[in-house]
Tab-separated table of C-alpha atoms in Angstrom:
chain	number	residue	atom	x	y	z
A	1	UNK	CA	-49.143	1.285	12.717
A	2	UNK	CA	-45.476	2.682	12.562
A	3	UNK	CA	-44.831	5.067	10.133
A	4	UNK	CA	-41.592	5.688	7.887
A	5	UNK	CA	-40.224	8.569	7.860
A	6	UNK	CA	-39.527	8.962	4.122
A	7	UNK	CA	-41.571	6.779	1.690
A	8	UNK	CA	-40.394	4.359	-0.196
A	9	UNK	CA	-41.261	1.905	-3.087
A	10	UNK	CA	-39.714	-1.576	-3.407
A	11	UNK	CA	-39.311	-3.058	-6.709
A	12	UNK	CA	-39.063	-7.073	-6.489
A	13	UNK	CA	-38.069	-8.883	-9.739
A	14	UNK	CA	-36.614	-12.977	-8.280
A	15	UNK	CA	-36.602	-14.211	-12.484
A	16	UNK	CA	-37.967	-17.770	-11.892
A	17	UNK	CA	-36.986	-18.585	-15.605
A	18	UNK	CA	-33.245	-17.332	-15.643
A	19	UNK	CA	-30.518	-19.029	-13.775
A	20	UNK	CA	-26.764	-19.412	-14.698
A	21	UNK	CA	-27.534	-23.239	-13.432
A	22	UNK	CA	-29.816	-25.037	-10.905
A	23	UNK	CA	-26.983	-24.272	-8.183
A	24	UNK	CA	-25.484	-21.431	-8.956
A	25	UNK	CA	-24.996	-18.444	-6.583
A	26	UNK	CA	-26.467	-16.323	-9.017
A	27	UNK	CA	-30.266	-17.979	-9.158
A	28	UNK	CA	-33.858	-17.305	-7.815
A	29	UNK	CA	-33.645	-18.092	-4.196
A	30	UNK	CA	-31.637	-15.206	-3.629
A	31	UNK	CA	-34.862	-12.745	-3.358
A	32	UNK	CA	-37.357	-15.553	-2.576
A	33	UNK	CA	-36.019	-15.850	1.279
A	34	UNK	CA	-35.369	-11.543	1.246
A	35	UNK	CA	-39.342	-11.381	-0.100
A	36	UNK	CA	-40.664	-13.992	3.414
A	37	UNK	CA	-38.268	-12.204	5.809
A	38	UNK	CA	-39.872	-8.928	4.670
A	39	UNK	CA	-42.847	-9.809	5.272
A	40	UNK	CA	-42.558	-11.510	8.388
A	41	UNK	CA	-40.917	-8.801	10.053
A	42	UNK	CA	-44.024	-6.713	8.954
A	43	UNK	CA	-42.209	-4.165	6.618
A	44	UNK	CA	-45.320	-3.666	4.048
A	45	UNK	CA	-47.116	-3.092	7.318
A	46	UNK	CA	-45.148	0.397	8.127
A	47	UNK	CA	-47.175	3.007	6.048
A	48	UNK	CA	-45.010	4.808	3.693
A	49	UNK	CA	-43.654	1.643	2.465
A	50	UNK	CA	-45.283	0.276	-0.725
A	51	UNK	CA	-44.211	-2.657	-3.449
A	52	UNK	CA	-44.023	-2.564	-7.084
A	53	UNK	CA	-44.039	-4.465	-9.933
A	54	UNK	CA	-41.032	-3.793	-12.704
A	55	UNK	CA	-41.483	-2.376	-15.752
A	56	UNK	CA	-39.760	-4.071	-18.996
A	57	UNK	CA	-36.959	-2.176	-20.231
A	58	UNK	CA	-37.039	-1.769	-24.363
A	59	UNK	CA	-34.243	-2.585	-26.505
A	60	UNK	CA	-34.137	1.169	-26.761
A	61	UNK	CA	-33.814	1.753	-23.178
A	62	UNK	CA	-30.490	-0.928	-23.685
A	63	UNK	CA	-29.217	0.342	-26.835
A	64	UNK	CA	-29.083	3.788	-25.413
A	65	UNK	CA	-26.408	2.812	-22.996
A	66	UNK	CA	-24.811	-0.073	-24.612
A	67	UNK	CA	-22.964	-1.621	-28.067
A	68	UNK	CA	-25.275	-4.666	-28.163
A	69	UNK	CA	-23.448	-7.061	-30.876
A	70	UNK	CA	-24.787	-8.881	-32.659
A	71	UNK	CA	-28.323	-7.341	-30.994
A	72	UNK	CA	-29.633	-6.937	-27.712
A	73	UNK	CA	-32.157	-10.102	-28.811
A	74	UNK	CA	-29.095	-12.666	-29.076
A	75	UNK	CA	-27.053	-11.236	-25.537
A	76	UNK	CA	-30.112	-10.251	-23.122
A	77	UNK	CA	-33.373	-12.421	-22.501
A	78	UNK	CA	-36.588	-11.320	-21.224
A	79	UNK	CA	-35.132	-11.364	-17.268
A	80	UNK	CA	-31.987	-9.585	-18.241
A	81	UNK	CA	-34.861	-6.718	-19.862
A	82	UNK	CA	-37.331	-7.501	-16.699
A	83	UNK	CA	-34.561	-6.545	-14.025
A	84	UNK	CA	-33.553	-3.224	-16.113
A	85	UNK	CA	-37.115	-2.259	-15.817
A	86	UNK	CA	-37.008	-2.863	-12.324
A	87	UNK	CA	-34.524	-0.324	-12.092
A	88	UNK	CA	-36.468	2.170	-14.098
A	89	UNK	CA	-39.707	1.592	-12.469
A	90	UNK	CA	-37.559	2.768	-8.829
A	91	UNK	CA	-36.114	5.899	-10.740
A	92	UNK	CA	-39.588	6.795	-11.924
A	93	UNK	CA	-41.134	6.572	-8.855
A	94	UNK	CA	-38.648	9.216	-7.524
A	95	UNK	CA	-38.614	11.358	-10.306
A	96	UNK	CA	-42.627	11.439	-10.541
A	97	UNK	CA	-42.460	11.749	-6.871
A	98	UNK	CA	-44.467	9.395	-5.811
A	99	UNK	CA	-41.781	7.636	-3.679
A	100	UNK	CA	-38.696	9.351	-2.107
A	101	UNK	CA	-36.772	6.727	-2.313
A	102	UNK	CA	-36.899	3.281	-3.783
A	103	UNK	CA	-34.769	-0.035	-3.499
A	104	UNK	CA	-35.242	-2.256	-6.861
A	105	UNK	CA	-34.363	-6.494	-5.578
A	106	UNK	CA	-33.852	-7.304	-8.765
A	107	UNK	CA	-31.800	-9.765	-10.501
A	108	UNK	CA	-29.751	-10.593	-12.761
A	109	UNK	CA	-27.196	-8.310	-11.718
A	110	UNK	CA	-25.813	-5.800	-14.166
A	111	UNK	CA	-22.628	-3.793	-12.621
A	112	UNK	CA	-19.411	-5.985	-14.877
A	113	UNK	CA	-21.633	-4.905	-17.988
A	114	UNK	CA	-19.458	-2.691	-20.215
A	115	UNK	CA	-20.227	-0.020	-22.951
A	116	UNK	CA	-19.715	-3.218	-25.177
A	117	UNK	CA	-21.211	-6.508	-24.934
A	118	UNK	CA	-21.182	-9.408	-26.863
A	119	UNK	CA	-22.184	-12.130	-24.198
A	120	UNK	CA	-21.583	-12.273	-19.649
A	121	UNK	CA	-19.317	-11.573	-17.475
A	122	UNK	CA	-19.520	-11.491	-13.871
A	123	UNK	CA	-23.084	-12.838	-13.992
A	124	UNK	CA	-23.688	-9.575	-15.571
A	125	UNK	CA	-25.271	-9.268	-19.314
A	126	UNK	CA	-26.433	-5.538	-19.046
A	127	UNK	CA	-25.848	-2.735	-16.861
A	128	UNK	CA	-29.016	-1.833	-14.920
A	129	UNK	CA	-27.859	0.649	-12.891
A	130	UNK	CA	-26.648	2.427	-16.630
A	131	UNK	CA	-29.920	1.627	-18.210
A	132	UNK	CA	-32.001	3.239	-15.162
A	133	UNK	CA	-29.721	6.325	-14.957
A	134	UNK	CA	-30.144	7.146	-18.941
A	135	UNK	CA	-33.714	6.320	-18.890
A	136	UNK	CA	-33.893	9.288	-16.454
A	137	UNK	CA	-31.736	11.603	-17.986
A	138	UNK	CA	-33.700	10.959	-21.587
A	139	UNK	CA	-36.860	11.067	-19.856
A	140	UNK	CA	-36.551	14.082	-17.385
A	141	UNK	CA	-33.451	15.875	-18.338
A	142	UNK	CA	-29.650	16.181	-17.920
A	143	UNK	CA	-28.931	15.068	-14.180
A	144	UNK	CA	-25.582	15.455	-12.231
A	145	UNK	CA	-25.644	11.912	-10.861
A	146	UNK	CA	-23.240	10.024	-8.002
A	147	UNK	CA	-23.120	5.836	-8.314
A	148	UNK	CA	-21.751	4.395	-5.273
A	149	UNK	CA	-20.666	0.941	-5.618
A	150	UNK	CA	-21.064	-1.313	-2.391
A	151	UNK	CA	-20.612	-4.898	-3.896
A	152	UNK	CA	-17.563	-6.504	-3.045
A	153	UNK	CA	-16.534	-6.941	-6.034
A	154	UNK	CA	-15.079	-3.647	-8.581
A	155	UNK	CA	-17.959	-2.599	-10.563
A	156	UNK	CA	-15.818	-2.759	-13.636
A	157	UNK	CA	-18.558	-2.367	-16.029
A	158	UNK	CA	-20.333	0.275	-14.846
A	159	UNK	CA	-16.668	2.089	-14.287
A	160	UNK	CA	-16.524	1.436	-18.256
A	161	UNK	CA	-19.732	2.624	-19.124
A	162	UNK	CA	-18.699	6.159	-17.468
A	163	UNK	CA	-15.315	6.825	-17.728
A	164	UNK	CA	-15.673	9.363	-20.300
A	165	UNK	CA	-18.669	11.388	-18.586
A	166	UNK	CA	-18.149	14.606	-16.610
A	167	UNK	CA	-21.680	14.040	-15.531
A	168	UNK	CA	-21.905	11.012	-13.725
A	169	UNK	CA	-19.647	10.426	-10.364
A	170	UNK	CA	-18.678	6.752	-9.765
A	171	UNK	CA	-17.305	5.388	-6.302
A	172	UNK	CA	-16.640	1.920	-6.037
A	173	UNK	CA	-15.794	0.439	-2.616
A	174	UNK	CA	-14.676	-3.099	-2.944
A	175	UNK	CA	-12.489	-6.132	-1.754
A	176	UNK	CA	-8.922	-5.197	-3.061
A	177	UNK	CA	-8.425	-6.318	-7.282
A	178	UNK	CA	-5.257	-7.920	-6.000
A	179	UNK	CA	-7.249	-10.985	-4.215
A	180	UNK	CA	-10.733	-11.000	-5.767
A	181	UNK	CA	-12.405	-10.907	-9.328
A	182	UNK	CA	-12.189	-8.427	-11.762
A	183	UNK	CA	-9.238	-7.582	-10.108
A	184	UNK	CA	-9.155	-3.906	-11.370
A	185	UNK	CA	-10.321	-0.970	-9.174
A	186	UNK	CA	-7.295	0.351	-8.324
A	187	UNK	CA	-6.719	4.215	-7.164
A	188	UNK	CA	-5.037	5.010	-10.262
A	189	UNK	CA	-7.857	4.670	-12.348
A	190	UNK	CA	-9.344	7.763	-12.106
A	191	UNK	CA	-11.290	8.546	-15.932
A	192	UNK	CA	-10.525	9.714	-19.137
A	193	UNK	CA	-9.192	12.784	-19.973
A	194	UNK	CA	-12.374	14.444	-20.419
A	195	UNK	CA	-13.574	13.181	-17.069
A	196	UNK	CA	-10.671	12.973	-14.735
A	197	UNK	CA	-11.383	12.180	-11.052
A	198	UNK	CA	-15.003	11.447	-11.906
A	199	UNK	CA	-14.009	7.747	-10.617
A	200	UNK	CA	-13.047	7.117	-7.382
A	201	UNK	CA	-12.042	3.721	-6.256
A	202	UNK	CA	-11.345	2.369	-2.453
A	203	UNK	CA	-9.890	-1.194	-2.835
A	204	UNK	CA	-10.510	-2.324	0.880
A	205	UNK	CA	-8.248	-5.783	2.648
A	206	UNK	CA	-9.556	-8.788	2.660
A	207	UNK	CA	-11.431	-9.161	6.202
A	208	UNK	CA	-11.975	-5.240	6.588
A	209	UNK	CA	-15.311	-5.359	9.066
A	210	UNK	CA	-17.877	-2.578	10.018
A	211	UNK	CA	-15.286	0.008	10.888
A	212	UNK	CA	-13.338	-0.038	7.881
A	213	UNK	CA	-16.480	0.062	5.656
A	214	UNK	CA	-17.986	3.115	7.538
A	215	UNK	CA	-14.858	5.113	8.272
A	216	UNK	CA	-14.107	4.974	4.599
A	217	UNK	CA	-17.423	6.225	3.370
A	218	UNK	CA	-17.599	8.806	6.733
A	219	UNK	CA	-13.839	10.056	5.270
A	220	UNK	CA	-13.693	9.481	1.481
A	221	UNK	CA	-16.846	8.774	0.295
A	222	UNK	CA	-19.593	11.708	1.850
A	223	UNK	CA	-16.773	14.573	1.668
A	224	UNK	CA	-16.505	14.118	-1.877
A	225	UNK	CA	-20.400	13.532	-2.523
A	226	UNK	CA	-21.227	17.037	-0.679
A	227	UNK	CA	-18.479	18.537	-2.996
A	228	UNK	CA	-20.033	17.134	-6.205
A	229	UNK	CA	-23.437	17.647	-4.994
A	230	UNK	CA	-25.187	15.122	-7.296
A	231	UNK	CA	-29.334	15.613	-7.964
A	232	UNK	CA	-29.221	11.767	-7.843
A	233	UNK	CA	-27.287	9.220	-5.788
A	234	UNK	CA	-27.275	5.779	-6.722
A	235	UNK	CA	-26.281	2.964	-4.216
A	236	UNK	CA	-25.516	0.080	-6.354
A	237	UNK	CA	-26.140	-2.455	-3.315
A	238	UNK	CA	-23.937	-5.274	-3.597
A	239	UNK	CA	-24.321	-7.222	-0.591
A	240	UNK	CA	-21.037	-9.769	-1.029
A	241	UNK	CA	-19.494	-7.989	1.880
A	242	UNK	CA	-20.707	-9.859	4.397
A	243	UNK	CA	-18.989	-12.022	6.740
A	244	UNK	CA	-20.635	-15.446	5.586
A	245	UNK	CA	-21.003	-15.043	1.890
A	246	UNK	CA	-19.442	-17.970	0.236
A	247	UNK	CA	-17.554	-16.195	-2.683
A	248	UNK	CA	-15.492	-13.213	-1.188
A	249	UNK	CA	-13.282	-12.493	2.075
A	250	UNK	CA	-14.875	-9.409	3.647
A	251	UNK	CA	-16.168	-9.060	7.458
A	252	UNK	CA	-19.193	-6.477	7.192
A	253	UNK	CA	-22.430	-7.340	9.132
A	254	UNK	CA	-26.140	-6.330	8.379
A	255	UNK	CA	-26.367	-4.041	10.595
A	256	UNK	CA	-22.931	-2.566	8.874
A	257	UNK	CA	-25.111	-2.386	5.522
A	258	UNK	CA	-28.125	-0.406	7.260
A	259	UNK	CA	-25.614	2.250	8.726
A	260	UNK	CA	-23.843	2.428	5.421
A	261	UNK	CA	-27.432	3.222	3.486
A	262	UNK	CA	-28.277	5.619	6.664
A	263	UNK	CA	-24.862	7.360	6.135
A	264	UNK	CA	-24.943	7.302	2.079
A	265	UNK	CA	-29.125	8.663	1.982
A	266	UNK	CA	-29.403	7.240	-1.570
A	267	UNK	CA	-32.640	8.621	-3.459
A	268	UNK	CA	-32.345	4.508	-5.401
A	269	UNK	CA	-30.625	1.389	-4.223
A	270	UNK	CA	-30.652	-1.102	-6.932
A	271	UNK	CA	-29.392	-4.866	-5.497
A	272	UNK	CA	-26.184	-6.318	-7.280
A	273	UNK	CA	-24.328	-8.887	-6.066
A	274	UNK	CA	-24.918	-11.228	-2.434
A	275	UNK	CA	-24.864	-15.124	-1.976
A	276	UNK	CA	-25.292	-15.663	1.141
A	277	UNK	CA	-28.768	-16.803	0.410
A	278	UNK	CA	-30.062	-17.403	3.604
A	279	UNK	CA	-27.369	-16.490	6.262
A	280	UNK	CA	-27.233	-12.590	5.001
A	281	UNK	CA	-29.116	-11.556	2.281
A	282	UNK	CA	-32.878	-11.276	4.319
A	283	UNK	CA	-31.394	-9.378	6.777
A	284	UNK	CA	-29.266	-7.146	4.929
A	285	UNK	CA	-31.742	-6.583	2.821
A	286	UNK	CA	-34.229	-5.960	6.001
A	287	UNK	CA	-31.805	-3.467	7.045
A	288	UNK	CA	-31.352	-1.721	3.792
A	289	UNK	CA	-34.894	-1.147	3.982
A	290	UNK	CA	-35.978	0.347	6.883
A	291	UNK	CA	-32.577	2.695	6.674
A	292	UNK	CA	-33.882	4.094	3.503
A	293	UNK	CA	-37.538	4.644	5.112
A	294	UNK	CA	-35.677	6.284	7.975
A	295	UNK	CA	-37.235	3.571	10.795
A	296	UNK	CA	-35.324	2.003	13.330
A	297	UNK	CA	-32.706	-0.663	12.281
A	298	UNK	CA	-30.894	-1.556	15.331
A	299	UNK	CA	-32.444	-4.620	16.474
A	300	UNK	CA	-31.809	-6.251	12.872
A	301	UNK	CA	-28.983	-9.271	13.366
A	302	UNK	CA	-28.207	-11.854	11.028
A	303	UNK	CA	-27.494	-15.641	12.468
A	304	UNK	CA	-24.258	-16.476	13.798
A	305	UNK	CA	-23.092	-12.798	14.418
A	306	UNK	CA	-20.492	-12.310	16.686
A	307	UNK	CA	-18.550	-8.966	16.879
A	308	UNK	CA	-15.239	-10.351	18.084
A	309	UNK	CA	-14.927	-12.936	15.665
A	310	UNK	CA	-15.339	-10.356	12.529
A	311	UNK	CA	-13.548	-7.502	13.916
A	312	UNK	CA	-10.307	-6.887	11.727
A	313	UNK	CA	-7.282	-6.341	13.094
A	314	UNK	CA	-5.189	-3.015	13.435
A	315	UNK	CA	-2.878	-3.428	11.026
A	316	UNK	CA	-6.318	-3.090	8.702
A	317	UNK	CA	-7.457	-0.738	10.204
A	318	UNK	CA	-4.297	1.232	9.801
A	319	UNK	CA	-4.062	1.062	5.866
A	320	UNK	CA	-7.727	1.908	5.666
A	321	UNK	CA	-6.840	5.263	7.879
A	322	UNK	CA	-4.352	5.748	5.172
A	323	UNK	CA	-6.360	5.207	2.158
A	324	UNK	CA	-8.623	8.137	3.753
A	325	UNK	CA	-6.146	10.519	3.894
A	326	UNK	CA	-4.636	9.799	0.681
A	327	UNK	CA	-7.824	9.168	-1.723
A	328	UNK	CA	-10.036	12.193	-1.209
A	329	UNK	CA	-7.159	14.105	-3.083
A	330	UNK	CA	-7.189	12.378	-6.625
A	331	UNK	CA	-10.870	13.856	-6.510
A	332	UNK	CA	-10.342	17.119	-5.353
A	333	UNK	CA	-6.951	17.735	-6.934
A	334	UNK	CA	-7.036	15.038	-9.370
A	335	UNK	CA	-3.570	14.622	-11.604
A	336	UNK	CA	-3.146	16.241	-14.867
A	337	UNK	CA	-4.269	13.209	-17.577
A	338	UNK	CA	-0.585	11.793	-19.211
A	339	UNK	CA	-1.254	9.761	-22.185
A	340	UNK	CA	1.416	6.574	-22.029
A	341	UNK	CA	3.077	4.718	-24.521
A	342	UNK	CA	0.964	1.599	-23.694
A	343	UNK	CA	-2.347	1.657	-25.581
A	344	UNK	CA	-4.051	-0.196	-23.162
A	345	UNK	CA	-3.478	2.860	-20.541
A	346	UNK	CA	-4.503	5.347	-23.336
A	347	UNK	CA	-2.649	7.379	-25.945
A	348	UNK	CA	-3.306	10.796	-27.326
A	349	UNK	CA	-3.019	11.004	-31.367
A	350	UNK	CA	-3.621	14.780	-32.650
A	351	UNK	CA	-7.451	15.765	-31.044
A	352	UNK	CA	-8.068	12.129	-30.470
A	353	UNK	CA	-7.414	9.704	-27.387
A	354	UNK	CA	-7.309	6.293	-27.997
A	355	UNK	CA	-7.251	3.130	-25.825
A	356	UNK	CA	-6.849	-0.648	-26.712
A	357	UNK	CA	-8.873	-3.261	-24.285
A	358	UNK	CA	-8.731	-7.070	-23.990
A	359	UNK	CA	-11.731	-7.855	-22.291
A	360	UNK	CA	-12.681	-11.699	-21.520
A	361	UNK	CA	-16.253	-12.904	-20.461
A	362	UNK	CA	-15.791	-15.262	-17.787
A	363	UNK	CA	-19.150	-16.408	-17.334
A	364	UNK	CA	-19.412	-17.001	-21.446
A	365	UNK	CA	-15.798	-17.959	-22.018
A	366	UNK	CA	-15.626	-15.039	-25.083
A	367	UNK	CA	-12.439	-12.902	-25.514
A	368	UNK	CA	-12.695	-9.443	-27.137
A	369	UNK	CA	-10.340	-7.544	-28.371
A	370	UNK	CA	-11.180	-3.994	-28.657
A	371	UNK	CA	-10.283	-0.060	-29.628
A	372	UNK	CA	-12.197	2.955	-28.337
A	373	UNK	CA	-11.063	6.408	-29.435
A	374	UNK	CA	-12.579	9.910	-28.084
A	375	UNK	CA	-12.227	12.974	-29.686
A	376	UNK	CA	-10.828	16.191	-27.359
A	377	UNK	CA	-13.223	18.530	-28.164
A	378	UNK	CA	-13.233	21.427	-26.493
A	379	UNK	CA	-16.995	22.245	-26.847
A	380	UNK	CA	-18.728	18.787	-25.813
A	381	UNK	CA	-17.354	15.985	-24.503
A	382	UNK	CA	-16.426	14.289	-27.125
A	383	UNK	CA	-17.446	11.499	-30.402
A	384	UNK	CA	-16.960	8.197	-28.761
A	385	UNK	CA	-15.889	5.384	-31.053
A	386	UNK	CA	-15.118	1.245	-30.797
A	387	UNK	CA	-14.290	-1.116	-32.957
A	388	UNK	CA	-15.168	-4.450	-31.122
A	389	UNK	CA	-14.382	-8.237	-32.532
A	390	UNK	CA	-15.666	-11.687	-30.287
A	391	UNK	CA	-13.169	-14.332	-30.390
A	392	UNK	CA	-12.652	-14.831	-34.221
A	393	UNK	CA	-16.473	-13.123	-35.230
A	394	UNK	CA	-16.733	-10.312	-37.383
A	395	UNK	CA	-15.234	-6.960	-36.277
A	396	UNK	CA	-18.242	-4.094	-35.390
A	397	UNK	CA	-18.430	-0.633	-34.751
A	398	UNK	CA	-20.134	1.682	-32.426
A	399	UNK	CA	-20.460	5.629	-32.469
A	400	UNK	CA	-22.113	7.519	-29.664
A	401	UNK	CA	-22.653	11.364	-30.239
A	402	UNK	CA	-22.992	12.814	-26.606
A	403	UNK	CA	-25.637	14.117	-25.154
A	404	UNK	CA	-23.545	17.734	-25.523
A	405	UNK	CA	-22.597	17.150	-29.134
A	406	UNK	CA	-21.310	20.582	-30.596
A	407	UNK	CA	-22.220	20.296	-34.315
A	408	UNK	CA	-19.179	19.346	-35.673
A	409	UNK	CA	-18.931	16.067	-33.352
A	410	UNK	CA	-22.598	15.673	-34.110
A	411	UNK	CA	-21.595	15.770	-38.078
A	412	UNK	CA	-19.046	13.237	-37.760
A	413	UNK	CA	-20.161	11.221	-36.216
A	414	UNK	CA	-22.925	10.596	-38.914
A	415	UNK	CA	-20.302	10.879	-41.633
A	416	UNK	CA	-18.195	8.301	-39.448
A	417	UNK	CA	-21.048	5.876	-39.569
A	418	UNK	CA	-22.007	6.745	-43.688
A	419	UNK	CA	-18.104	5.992	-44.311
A	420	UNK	CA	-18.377	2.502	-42.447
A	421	UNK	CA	-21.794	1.674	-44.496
A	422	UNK	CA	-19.561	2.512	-47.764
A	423	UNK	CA	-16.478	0.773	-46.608
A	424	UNK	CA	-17.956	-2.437	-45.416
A	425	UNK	CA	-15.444	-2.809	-42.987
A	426	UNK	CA	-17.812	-3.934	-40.202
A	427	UNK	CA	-20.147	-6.605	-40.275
A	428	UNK	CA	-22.610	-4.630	-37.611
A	429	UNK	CA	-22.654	-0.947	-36.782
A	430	UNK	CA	-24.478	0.747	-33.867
A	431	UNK	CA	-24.952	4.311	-33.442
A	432	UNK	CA	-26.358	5.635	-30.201
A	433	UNK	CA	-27.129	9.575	-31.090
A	434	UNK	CA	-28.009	11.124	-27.530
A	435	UNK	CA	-28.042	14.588	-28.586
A	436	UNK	CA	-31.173	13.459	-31.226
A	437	UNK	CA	-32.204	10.471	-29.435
A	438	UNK	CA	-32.094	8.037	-32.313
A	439	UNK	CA	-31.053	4.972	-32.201
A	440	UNK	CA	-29.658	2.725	-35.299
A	441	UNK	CA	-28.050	-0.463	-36.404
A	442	UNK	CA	-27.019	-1.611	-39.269
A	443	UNK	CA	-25.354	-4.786	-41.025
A	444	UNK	CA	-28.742	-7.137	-40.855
């Protein structure tokens, strides 16, 4: 029997009950054809490679990471819970070290999930990748941890989720915002003002191929992760690179994926995004696999691959040498954070920044308008606040006291949430208390 040379756990999770409809991308056969290819190629024959069941997330583990309005009952269902479990159940079986890496194939996706959420966008409802990584840092302690984003498109939510946190490092590689959806990512964004250069985007050209993909994590991408030197990495696998999937423009093979993961070494790989049902996920997927168990890959080749026909031009390959020598620096020597006139970029009132989104949920046709402030405390990180409205609904507010909270942020934020009650401003109110680990609403 061949034997891996790191162990690792596989988490599958296809959700048989949740589609967005009977033929959308985003439904059940994308894992079904992954789970026969696996096991026709014999990978739960290699010893050292095991499969799971998920766990099921709790509205906790959600309402730790997110502003759920009006609850996480009326946005998530049971799959949306089912897949963020998935993603636990890898991160425990790291942490308890029974695995020493795992890949959760789980769906729905969860990466265009913001800190707020009132419905989906992006096929996304919540962030998995968010609810795995505070599961572990509540359950085994504070963790420097490193997300890097592979889907081709910008993982806008999970950029959201973390702009504010020192803690967490976030690298998105992606088709450029300019010709695909969300159509942010952009080099500029770079974090808040307590947490500038923690986010790293690298908006690739349409039809960038194997070489761009791997020089840019070989030059931007693994520098910056040895600097950082994260206990955790996090690949958050999107797999809508690839050269046949129906929804994007990008030229990267499977065998492009496995060398990415080999290069990367990420302790979890949680799936995101890939449509290519047939044509690329099972092999992508394949390859994923035995890179993270550290056995062979190279004889793993999708249908229809031909490396002439995908290779990208030099014109590509000459902005992506630029983008390499240009990005690394707005990590390393990140600029100085200049609040703007424009709200939506981010202004800075006495101790206080404060930034105005419009946010709208494509996949639930909801627009939000909302306004999240941060207090620039020189102690913690900061009291996070929103106030949120859906459409024409009732306007809400969330407070999060960090998981540093100095005392005073930890005091007003309670006094923030005591005025609101009084007030009656706000239909709902949410307070995630990290520092205490509670967890309250009120308004029902």
């Amino acid at each position: 029997m061949l034997k891996s040379n790191k162990t690792l756990g596989i988490i599958f999770f296809p959700a048989f009950d949740w589609a967005i409809s009977p033929t959308h991308p985003e439904r059940q056969e994308r894992l079904l054809y992954t789970q026969d290819q696996l096991r026709e190629e014999g990978l739960f024959d290699i010893e050292g490679v095991g499969e799971y069941k998920p766990d099921v997330a709790a509205v906790e583990d959600v309402e730790r990471v997110h502003f759920c309005f009006p609850e996480v009952a009326a946005v998530a269902t049971r799959s949306h819970l089912i897949s963020a479990g998935g993603a636990m159940k890898a991160a425990d079986l790291v942490m308890e070290g029974e695995r020493d890496c795992a890949f959760a194939m789980v769906r729905p996706p969860g990466h265009h999930a913001m800190k707020v959420v009132h419905g989906s966008r992006g096929f996304c409802t919540i962030n998995i990748e968010a609810v795995m990584i505070e599961h572990i840092r509540e359950k085994y302690g504070r963790k420097r941890i490193a997300i890097v984003d592979t889907d081709c498109h910008h993982g806008d939510g999970t950029q959201d989720v973390y702009w504010h946190d020192p803690d967490t490092l976030f690298i998105s590689l992606h088709q450029d915002g300019r010709t695909l959806y969300p159509g942010t990512g952009f080099p500029r964004e770079l974090g808040g003002p307590n947490a500038m250069g923690r986010t790293i985007n690298i908006p690739l050209p349409p039809n960038t191929s194997d070489e761009g993909f791997l020089m840019a994590v070989e030059r931007i991408v693994l520098p910056i992760l040895e600097d950082f030197k994260p206990d955790l990495v996090i690949n958050s696998a999107g797999q809508d690179n690839h050269f046949t999937d129906p929804i994007t423009n990008m030229n990267f093979s499977a065998q492009g994926y496995a060398a990415m993961n080999d290069m990367l070494k990420p302790d979890i790989a949680v799936l995101e995004g890939g449509y290519s049902i047939q044509g690329a996920l099972p092999y992508i997927n394949l390859g994923i696999c035995l890179a993270m168990a550290g056995v062979d890959y190279s004889h793993v080749r999708e249908p229809n691959y031909n490396a002439e026909r995908i290779r990208q031009d030099a014109r590509t390959t000459a902005y992506i040498e630029e983008l390499c020598k240009q990005l690394p620096a707005l990590y390393f020597d990140p600029p100085e954070f200049v609040p703007k006139d424009d709200s939506r970029v981010g202004v800075i009132s006495g101790n206080t920044f404060i930034r105005h989104k419009q946010i709208y949920y494509d996949t639930d046709g909801i627009n939000e308008v909302q306004q999240e402030s941060v207090t620039l405390c020189k102690q913690c990180r900061g009291l996070y606040k929103v106030e949120t409205r859906a459409d024409s609904g009732p306007l809400c507010l969330g407070v999060e006291i960090p998981i540093d909270a100095c005392p005073e942020c930890r005091a007003r934020g309670y006094q923030m949430v005591e005025d609101a009650q009084i007030k009656g401003t706000y239909r709902y109110i949410q307070l995630i208390n990290r520092l205490d680990k509670e967890y309250a609403r009120y308004g029902f």
